[in-house]
mmCIF file of C-alpha atoms in Angstrom:
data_model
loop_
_atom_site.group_PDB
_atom_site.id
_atom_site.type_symbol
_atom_site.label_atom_id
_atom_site.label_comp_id
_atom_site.label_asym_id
_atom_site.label_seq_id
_atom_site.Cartn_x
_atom_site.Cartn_y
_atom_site.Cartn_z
ATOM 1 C CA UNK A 1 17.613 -17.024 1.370
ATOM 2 C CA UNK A 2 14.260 -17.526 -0.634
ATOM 3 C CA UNK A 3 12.527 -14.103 0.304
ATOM 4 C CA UNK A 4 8.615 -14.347 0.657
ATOM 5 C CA UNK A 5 8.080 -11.448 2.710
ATOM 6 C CA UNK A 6 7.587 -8.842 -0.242
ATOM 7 C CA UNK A 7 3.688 -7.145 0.624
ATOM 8 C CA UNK A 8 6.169 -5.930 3.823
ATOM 9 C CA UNK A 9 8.948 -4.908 1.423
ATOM 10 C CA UNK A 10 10.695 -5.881 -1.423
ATOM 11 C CA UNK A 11 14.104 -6.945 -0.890
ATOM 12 C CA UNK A 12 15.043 -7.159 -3.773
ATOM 13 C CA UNK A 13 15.650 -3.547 -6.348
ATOM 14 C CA UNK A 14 16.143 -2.972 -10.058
ATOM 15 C CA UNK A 15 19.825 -2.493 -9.945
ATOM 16 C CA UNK A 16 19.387 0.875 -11.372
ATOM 17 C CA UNK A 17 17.568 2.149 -8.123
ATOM 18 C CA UNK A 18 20.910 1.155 -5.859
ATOM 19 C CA UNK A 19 22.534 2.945 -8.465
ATOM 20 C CA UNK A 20 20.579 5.744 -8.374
ATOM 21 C CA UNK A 21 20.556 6.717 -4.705
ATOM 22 C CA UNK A 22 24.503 6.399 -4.697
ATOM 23 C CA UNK A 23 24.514 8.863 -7.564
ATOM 24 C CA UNK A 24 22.483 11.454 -5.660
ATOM 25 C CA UNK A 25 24.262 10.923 -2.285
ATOM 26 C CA UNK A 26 27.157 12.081 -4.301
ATOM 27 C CA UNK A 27 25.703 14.907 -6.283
ATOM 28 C CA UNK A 28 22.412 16.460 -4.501
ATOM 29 C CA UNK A 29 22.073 19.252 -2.538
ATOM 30 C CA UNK A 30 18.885 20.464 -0.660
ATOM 31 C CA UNK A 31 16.101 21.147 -3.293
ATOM 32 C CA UNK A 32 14.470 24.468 -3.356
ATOM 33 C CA UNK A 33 16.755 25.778 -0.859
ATOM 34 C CA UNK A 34 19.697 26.966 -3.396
ATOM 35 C CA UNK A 35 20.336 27.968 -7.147
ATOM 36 C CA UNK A 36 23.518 26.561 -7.660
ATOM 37 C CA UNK A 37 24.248 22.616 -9.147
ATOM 38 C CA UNK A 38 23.698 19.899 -6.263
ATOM 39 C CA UNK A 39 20.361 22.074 -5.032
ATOM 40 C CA UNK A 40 19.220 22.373 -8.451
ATOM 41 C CA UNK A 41 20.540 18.139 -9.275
ATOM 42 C CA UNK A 42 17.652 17.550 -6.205
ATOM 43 C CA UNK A 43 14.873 19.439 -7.213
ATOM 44 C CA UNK A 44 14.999 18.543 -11.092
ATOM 45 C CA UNK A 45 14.745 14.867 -10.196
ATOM 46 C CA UNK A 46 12.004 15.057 -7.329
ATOM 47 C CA UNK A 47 9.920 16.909 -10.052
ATOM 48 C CA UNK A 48 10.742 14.201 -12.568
ATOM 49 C CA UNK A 49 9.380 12.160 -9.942
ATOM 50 C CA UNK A 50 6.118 14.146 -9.451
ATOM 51 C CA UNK A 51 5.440 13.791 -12.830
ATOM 52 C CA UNK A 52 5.867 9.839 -12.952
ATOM 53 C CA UNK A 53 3.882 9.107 -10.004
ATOM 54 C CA UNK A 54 1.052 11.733 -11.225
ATOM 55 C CA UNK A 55 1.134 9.757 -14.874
ATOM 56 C CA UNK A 56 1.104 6.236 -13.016
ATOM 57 C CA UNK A 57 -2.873 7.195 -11.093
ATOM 58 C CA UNK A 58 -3.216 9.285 -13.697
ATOM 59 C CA UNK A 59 -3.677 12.288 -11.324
ATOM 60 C CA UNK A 60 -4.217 15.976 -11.280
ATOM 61 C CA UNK A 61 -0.410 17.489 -12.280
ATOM 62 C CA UNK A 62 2.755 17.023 -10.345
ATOM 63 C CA UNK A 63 2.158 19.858 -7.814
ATOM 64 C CA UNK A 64 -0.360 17.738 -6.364
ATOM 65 C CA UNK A 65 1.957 14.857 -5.870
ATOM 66 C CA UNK A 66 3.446 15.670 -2.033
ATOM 67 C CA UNK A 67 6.070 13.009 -0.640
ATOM 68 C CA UNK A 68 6.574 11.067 2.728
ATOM 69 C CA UNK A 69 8.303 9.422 4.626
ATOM 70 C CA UNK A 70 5.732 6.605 3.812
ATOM 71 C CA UNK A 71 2.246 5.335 3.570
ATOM 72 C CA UNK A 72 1.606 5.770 6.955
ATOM 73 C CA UNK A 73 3.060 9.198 7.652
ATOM 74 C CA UNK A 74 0.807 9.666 3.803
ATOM 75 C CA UNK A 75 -2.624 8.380 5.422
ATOM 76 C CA UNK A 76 -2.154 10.184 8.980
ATOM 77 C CA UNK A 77 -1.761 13.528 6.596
ATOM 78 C CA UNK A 78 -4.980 12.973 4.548
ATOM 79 C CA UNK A 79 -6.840 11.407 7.432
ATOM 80 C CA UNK A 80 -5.926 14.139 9.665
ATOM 81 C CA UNK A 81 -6.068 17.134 7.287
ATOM 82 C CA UNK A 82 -9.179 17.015 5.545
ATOM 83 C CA UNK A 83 -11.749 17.684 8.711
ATOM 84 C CA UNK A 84 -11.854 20.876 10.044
ATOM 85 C CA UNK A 85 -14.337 19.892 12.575
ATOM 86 C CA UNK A 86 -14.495 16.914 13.986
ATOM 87 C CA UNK A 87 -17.716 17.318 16.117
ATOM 88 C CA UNK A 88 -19.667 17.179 12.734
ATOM 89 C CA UNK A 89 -17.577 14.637 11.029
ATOM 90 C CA UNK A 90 -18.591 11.204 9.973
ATOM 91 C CA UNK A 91 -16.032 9.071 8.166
ATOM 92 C CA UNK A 92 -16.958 5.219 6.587
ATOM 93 C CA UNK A 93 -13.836 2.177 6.528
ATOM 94 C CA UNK A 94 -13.522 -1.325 6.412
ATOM 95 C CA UNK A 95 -12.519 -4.007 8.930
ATOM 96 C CA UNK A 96 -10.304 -5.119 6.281
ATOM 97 C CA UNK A 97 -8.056 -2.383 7.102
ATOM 98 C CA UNK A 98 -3.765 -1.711 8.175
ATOM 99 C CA UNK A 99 -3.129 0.068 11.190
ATOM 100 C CA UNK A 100 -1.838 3.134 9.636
ATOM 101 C CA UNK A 101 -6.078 3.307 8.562
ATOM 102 C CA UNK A 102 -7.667 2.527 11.348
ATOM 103 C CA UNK A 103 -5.044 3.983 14.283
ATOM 104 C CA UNK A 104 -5.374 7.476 13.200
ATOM 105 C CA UNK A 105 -8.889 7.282 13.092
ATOM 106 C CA UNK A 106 -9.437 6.298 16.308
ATOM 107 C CA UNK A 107 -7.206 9.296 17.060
ATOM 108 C CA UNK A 108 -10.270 11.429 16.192
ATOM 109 C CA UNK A 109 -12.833 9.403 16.968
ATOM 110 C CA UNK A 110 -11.881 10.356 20.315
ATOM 111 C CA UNK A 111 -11.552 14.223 19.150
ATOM 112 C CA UNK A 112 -15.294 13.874 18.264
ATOM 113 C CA UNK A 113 -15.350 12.331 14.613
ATOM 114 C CA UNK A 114 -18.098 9.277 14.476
ATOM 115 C CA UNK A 115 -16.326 6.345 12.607
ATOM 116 C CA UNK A 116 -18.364 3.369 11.222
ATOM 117 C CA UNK A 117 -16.386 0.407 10.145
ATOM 118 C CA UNK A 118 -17.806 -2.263 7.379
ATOM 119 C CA UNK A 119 -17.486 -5.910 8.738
ATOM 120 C CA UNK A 120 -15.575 -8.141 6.520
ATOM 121 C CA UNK A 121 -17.427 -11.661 6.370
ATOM 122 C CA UNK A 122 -14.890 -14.911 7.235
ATOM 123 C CA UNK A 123 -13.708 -14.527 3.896
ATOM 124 C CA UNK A 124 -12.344 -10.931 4.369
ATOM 125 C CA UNK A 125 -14.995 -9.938 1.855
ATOM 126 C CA UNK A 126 -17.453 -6.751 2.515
ATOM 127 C CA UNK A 127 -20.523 -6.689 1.217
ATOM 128 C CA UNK A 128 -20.843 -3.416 -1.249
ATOM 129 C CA UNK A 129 -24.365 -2.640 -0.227
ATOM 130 C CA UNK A 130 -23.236 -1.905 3.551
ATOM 131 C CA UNK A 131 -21.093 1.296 2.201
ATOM 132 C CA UNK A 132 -24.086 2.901 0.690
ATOM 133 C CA UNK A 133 -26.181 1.991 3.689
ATOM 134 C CA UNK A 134 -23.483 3.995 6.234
ATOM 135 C CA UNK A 135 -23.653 7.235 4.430
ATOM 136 C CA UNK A 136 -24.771 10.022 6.489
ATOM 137 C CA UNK A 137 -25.756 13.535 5.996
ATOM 138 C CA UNK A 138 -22.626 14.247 7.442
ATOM 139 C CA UNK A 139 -19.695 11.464 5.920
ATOM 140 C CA UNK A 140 -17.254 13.395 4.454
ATOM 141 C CA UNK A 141 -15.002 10.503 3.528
ATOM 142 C CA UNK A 142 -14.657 6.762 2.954
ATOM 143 C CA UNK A 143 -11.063 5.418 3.023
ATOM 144 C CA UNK A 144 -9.966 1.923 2.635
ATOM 145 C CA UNK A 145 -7.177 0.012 1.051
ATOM 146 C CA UNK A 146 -7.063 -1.281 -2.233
ATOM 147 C CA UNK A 147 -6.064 -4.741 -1.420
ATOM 148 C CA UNK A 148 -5.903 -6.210 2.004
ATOM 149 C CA UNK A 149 -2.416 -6.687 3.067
ATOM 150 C CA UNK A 150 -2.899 -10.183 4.821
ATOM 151 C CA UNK A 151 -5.329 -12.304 1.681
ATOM 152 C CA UNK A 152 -4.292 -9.719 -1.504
ATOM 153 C CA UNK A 153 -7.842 -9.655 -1.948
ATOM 154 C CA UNK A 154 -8.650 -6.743 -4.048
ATOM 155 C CA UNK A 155 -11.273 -4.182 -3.487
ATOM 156 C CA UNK A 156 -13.604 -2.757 -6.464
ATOM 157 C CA UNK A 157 -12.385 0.845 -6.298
ATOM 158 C CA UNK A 158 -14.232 1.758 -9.645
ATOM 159 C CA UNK A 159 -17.367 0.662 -7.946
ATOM 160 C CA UNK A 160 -16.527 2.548 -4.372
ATOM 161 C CA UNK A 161 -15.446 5.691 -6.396
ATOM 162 C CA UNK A 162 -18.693 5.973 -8.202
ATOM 163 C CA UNK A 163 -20.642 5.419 -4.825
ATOM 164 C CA UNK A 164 -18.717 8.151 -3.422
ATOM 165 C CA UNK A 165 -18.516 10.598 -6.326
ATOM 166 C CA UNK A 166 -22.670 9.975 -5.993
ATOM 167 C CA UNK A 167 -22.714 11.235 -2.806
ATOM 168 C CA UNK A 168 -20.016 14.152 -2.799
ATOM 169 C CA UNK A 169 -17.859 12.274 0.008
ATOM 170 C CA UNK A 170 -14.063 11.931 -0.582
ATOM 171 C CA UNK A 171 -12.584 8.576 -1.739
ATOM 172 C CA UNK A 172 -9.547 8.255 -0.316
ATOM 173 C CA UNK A 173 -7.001 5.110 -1.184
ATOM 174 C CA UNK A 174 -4.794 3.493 0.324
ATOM 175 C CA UNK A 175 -2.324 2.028 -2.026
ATOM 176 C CA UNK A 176 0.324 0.623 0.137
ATOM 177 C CA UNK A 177 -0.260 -3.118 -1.689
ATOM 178 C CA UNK A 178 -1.245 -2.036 -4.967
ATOM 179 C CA UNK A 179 0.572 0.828 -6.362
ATOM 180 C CA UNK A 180 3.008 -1.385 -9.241
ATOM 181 C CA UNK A 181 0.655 -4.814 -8.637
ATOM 182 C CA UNK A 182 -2.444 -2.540 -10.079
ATOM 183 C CA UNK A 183 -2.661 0.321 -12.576
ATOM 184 C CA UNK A 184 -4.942 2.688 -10.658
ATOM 185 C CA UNK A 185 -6.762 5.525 -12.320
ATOM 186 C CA UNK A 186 -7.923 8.874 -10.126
ATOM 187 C CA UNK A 187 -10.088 9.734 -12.977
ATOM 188 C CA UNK A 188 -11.796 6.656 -13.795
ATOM 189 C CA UNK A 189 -12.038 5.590 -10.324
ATOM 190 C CA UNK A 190 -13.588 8.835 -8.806
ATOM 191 C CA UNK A 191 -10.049 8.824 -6.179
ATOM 192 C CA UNK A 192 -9.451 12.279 -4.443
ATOM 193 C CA UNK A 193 -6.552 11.186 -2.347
ATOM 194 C CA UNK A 194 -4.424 8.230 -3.144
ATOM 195 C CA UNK A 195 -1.401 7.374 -0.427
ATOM 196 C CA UNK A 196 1.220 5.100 -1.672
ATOM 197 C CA UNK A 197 4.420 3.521 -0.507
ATOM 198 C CA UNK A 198 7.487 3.108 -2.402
ATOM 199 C CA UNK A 199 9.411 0.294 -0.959
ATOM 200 C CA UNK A 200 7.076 -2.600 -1.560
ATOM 201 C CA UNK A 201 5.721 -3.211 -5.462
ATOM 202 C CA UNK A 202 7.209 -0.157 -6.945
ATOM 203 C CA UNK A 203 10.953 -1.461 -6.039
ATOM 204 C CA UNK A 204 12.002 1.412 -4.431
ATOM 205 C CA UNK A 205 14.122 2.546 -1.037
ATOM 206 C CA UNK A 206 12.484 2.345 1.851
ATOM 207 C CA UNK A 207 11.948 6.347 3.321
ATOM 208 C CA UNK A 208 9.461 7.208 -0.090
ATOM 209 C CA UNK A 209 5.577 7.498 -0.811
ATOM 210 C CA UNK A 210 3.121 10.124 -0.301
ATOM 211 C CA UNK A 211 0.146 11.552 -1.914
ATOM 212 C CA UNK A 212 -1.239 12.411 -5.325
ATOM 213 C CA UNK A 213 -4.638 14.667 -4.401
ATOM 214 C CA UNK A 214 -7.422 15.946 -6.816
ATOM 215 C CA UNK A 215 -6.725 19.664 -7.302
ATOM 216 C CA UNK A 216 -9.881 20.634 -5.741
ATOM 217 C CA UNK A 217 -9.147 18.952 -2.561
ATOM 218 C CA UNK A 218 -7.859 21.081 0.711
ATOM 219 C CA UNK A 219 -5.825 19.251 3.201
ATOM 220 C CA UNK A 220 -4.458 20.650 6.430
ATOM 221 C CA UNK A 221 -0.805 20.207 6.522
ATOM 222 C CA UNK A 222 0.485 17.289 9.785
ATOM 223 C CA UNK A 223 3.677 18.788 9.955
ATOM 224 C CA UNK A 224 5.066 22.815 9.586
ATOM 225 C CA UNK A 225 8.313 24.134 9.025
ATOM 226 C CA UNK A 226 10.956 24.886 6.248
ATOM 227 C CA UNK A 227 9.858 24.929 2.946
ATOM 228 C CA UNK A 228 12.474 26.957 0.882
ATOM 229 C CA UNK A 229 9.998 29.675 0.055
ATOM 230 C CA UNK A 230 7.447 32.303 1.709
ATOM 231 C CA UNK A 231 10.308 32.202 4.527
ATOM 232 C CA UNK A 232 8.615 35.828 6.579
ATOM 233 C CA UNK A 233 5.164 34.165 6.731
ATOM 234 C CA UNK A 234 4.099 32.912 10.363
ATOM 235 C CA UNK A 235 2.102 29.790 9.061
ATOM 236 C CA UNK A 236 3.006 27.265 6.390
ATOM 237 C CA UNK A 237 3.164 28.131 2.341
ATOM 238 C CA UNK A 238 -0.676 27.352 1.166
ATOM 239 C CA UNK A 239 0.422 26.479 -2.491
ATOM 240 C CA UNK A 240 0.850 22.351 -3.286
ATOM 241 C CA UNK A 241 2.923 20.741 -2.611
ATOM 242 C CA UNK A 242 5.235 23.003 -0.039
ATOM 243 C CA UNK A 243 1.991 22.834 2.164
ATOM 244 C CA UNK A 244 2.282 19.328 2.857
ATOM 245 C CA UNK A 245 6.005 19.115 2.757
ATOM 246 C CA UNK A 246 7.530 20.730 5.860
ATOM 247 C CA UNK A 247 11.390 20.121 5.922
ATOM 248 C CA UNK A 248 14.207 18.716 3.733
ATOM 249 C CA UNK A 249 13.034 15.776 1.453
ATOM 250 C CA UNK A 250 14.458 12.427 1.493
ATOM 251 C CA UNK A 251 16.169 13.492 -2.157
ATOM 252 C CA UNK A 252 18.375 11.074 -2.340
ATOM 253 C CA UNK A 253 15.591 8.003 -1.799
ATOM 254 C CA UNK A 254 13.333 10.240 -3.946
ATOM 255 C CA UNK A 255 16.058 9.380 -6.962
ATOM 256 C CA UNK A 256 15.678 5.676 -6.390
ATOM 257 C CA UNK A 257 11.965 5.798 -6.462
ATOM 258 C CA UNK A 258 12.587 7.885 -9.929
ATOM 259 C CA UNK A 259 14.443 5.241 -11.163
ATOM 260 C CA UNK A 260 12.222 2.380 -10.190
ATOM 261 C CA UNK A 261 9.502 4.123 -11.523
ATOM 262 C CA UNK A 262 11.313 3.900 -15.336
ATOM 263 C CA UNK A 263 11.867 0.190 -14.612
ATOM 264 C CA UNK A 264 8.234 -0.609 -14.097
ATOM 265 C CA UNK A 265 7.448 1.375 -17.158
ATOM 266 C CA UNK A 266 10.605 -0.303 -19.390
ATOM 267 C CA UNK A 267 9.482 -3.724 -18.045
ATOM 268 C CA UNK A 268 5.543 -2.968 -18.685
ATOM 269 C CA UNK A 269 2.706 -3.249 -15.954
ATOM 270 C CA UNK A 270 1.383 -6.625 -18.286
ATOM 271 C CA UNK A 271 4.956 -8.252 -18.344
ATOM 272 C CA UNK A 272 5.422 -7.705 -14.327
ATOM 273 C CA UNK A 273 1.987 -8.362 -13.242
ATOM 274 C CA UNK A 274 1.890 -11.852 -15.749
ATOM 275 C CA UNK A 275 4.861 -12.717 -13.688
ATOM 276 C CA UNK A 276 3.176 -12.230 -10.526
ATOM 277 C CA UNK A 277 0.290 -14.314 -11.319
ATOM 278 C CA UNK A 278 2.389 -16.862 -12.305
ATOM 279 C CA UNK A 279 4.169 -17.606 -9.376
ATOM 280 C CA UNK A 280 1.200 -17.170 -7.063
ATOM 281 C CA UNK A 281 -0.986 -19.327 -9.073
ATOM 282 C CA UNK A 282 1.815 -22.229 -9.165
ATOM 283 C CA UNK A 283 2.355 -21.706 -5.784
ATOM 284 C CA UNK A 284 -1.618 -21.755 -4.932
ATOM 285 C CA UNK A 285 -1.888 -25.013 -6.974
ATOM 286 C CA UNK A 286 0.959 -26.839 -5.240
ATOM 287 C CA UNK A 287 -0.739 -26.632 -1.784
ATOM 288 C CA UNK A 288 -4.076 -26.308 -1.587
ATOM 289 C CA UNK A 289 -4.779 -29.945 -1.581
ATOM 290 C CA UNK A 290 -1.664 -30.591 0.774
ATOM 291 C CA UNK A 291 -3.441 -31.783 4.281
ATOM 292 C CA UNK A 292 -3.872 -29.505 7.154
ATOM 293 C CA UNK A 293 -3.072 -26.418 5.416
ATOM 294 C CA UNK A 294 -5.722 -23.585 5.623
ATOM 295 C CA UNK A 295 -6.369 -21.080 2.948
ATOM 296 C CA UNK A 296 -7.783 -17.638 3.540
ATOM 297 C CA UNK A 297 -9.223 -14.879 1.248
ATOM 298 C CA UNK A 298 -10.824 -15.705 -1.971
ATOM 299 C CA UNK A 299 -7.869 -17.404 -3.644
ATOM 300 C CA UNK A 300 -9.918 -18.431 -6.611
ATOM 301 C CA UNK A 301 -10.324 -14.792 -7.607
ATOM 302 C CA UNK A 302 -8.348 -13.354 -10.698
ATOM 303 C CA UNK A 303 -8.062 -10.035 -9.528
ATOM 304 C CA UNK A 304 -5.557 -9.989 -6.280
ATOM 305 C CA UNK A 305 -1.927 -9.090 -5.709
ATOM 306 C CA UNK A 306 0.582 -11.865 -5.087
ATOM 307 C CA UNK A 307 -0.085 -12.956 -1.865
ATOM 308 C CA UNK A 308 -1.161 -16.505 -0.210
ATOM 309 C CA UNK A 309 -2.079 -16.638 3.166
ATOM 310 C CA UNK A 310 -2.721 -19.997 5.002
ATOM 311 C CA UNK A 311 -2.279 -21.989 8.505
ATOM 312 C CA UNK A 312 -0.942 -25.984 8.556
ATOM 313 C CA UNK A 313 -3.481 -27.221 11.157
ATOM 314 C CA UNK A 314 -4.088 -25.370 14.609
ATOM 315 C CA UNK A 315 -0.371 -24.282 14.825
ATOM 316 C CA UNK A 316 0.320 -20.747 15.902
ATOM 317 C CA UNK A 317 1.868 -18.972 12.549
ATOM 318 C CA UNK A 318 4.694 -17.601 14.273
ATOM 319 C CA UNK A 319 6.126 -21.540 14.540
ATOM 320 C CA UNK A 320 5.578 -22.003 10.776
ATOM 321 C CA UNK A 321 7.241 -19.173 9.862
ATOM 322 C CA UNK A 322 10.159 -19.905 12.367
ATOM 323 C CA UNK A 323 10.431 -23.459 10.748
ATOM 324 C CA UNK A 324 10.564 -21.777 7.336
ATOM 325 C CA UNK A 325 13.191 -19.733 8.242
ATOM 326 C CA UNK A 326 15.323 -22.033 10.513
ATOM 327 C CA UNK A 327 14.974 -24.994 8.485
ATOM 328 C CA UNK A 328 14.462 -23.998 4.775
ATOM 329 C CA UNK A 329 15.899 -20.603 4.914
ATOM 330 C CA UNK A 330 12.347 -19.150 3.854
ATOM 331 C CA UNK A 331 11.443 -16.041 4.915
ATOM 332 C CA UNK A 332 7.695 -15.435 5.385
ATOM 333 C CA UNK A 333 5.830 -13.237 7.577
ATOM 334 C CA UNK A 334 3.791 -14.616 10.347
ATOM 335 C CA UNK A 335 1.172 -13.258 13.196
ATOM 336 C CA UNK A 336 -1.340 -9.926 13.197
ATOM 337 C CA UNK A 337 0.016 -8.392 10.235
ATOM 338 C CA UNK A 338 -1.111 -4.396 11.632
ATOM 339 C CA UNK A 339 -4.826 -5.845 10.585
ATOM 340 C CA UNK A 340 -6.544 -6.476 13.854
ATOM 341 C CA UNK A 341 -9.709 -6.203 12.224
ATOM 342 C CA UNK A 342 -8.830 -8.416 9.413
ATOM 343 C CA UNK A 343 -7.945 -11.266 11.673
ATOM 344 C CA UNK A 344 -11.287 -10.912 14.102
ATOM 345 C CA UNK A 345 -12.879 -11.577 10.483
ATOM 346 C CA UNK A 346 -10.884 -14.205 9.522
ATOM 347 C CA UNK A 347 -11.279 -16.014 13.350
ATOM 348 C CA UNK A 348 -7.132 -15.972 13.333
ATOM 349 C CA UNK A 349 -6.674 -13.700 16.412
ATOM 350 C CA UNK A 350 -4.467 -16.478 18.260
ATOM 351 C CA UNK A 351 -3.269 -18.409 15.859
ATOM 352 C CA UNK A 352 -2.125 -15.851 13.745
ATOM 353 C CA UNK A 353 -1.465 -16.241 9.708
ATOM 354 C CA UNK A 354 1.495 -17.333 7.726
ATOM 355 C CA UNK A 355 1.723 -15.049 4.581
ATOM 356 C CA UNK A 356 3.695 -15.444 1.304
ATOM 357 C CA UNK A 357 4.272 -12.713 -1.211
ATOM 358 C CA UNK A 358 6.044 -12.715 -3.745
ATOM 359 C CA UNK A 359 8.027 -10.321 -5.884
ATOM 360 C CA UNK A 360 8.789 -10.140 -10.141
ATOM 361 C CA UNK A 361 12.057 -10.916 -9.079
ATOM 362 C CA UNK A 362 10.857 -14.084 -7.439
ATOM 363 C CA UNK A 363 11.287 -17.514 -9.754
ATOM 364 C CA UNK A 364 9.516 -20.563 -10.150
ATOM 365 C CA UNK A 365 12.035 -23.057 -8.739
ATOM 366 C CA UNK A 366 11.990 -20.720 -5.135
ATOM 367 C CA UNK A 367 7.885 -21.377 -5.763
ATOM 368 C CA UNK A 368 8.742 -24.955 -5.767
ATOM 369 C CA UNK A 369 10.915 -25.188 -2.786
ATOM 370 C CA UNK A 370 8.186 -23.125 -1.017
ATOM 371 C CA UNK A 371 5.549 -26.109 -2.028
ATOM 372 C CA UNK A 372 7.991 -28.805 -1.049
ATOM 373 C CA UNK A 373 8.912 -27.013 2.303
ATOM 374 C CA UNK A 374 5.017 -26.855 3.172
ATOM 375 C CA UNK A 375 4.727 -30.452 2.390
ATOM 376 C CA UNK A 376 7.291 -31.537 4.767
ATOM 377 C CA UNK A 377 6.590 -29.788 7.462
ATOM 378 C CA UNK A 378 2.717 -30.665 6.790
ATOM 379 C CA UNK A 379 3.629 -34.511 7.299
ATOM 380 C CA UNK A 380 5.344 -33.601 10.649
ATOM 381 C CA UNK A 381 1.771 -32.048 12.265
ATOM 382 C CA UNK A 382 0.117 -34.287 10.720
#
C-alpha cells in the first residue's frame, strides 16, 4: 500500500520508536507511584521527554510540559481550564479550524462564553486585520491552528502572537499539523499554550501529546484523580504538571514519543522538512494541469506542511478516494475532514475533498504512481 493519509497519522515509525515501546512494556512500572526500578525506569524517561518537547517550542521548563491522551483531550484542557467565568468571557478563532477547536467551544458558548469566529475567504485564507478588529474588552484568548488540516496552509503565528501579546489575551496553538513539519518558538511567537499530538509528524504512537504552557499561565485541571503525591488533599495537587495529569500515564507510548523525538533531532528539522517539500512540490507539479482536477488552499505558497488537497470534476471525494484505494492501493483521506467550517469556506460541503499527505518516509516513485493514478482516473470522468 502507498500510504497518503499521514496529516491523520503517520503509519509509518522510526524503527527505534517500535523498539522503544516494547522495551518499556517490558521494563516500566507506574511513574511517581514507587521508588523501586520499573517505577523509577517510567518516570526518568517521561521527564526525558518533558525536556525534549519543552526544547522543541522552546518553552518554559519541563514541569510545564503536561501529557495526553492527544491533541484533542490537550485543547478541551486549555480551552476549558483557562476561564473561570464564562458569563464575562470572550474568546476569538478561525473558521479554518478542527473539531477538537471549535466543539469545545461551543460547549461554553452555551455555558455563557461569547465566541467570534474569523471567516476564511474561498481560499481558506483569513484576513489578519479581522483578529485585531474582534478584540474586546473582555477576549481573554485567541486559539487557532497552526496549519489547517485539510489545504496545509500555514498560519503567521509570529504575527498573531505579537497581536495578542499587544493586547494581554492568551495565544493558544494548536499544533496537531505542525509540531515536526514546523519549528515553533513560544518565545518568539508570543505562544502561552501550545497543544500537540504525537502520532502524526513527530512519528510517534498513537495515545501521546499534550501541552507545553508559559509558567505564568493558570489552567483548571479537565480531569482529577491519582497523582502519586499530596494523596490526603480533597482537590487535585496545584503544582505543574500533576495538576493537569490525573491518573497513570500512557508510559510506555510516552517512551516511543522519547525516541521519535531523538530521530527528528538525529535526522535534522532542514533534512526532514527538504524532504517534505520535495515530494509535495513533485506531486503538486504533476497534476495541476491534469483536466478536471481542483486545487484548494494556496498551493503556490512556500510555507505549508505536506499536504495537497483537490477534487477531479464534480465527483463526491469519498468515490476518489475509494478508487484510489480499490484500484491503485492508495490510501488517501476523503470527505469533511473534522473542519466543517473549513469546507463552508472552501464551497466543498457535499462534495467533500480528497487529501494527500505525505510523510519523510514517503518516496518519489509512490509520488509518481500517485500522479499517474490521478491521470487515469481523470480520463475516465472526463
Amino acid at each position: 500500500m502507498i500510504y497518503f493519509d499521514n496529516a491523520a497519522t503517520t503509519l509509518k515509525k522510526p524503527d527505534t520508536v517500535a523498539k522503544a515501546v516494547f522495551d518499556a512494556i517490558n521494563n516500566f512500572g507506574n511513574a511517581s507511584r514507587g521508588n523501586y526500578k520499573s517505577a523509577l525506569n517510567s518516570e526518568r524517561i517521561i521527564l526525558e521527554t518533558r525536556e525534549k518537547i519543552t526544547e522543541l517550542f522552546n518553552g518554559y521548563g519541563p514541569n510545564y510540559v503536561a501529557f495526553a491522551s492527544n491533541a484533542t483531550e490537550a485543547l478541551n484542557t486549555a480551552i476549558k481550564g483557562i476561564i473561570n467565568n464564562y458569563n464575562d468571557a470572550h474568546i476569538i478563532t478561525t473558521s479554518i479550524e478542527h473539531n477538537s477547536v471549535l466543539r469545545p467551544l461551543y460547549e461554553i458558548e452555551k455555558l455563557g462564553a461569547e465566541i467570534t469566529i474569523i471567516n476564511a475567504d474561498e481560499k481558506g485564507q483569513i484576513n489578519y486585520n479581522d483578529i485585531e478588529k474582534s478584540i474586546k474588552n473582555n477576549t481573554k484568548a485567541f486559539i487557532c491552528t497552526h496549519a489547517s488540516n485539510v489545504t496545509g496552509d500555514i498560519l503567521d503565528i509570529y504575527f498573531i502572537g505579537n497581536i495578542c501579546s499587544k493586547h494581554n489575551i492568551l495565544f493558544i496553538l494548536d499544533a496537531s499539523q505542525t509540531a515536526g513539519h514546523i519549528q515553533i518558538d513560544m518565545k518568539k511567537s508570543n505562544i502561552d499554550i501550545v497543544c500537540f499530538t504525537g502520532h502524526k509528524s513527530l512519528f510517534g504512537p498513537q495515545g501521546t501529546g499534550g501541552l507545553c504552557i508559559k509558567k505564568s499561565i493558570y489552567i483548571n485541571p479537565l480531569k482529577t484523580g491519582g497523582s502519586g503525591i499530596k494523596t490526603y488533599s480533597k482537590t487535585q495537587p496545584e503544582n505543574m504538571p500533576a495538576r493537569l495529569e490525573a491518573g497513570t500515564l500512557n508510559s510506555h507510548s510516552i517512551a516511543g514519543l522519547n525516541a521519535s523525538l531523538d530521530f527528528i533531532k538525529n535526522e535534522t528539522y532542514e533534512k526532514i522538512i527538504g524532504h517534505e517539500k520535495k515530494l509535495t512540490n513533485t506531486f503538486y507539479e504533476g497534476i495541476k494541469d491534469i483536466e478536471n482536477i481542483k486545487l484548494y488552499g494556496n498551493n503556490f505558497h512556500y510555507n505549508k506542511t505536506p499536504i495537497i488537497a483537490l477534487n477531479i470534476g464534480n465527483i463526491d471525494s469519498a468515490k476518489i478516494s475509494d478508487i484510489l484505494s480499490n484500484e491503485y492501493d492508495i490510501a488517501t483521506r476523503s470527505g469533511g475532514h473534522c473542519a466543517p467550517l473549513m469546507h463552508e469556506s472552501l464551497g466543498t460541503v457535499n462534495q467533500g475533498i480528497v487529501r494527500f499527505s505525505f510523510s519523510y518516509f514517503n518516496t518519489i516513485a509512490e509520488i509518481e504512481k500517485g500522479i499517474d493514478a490521478l491521470k487515469d482516473i481523470s480520463k475516465r470522468f472526463s
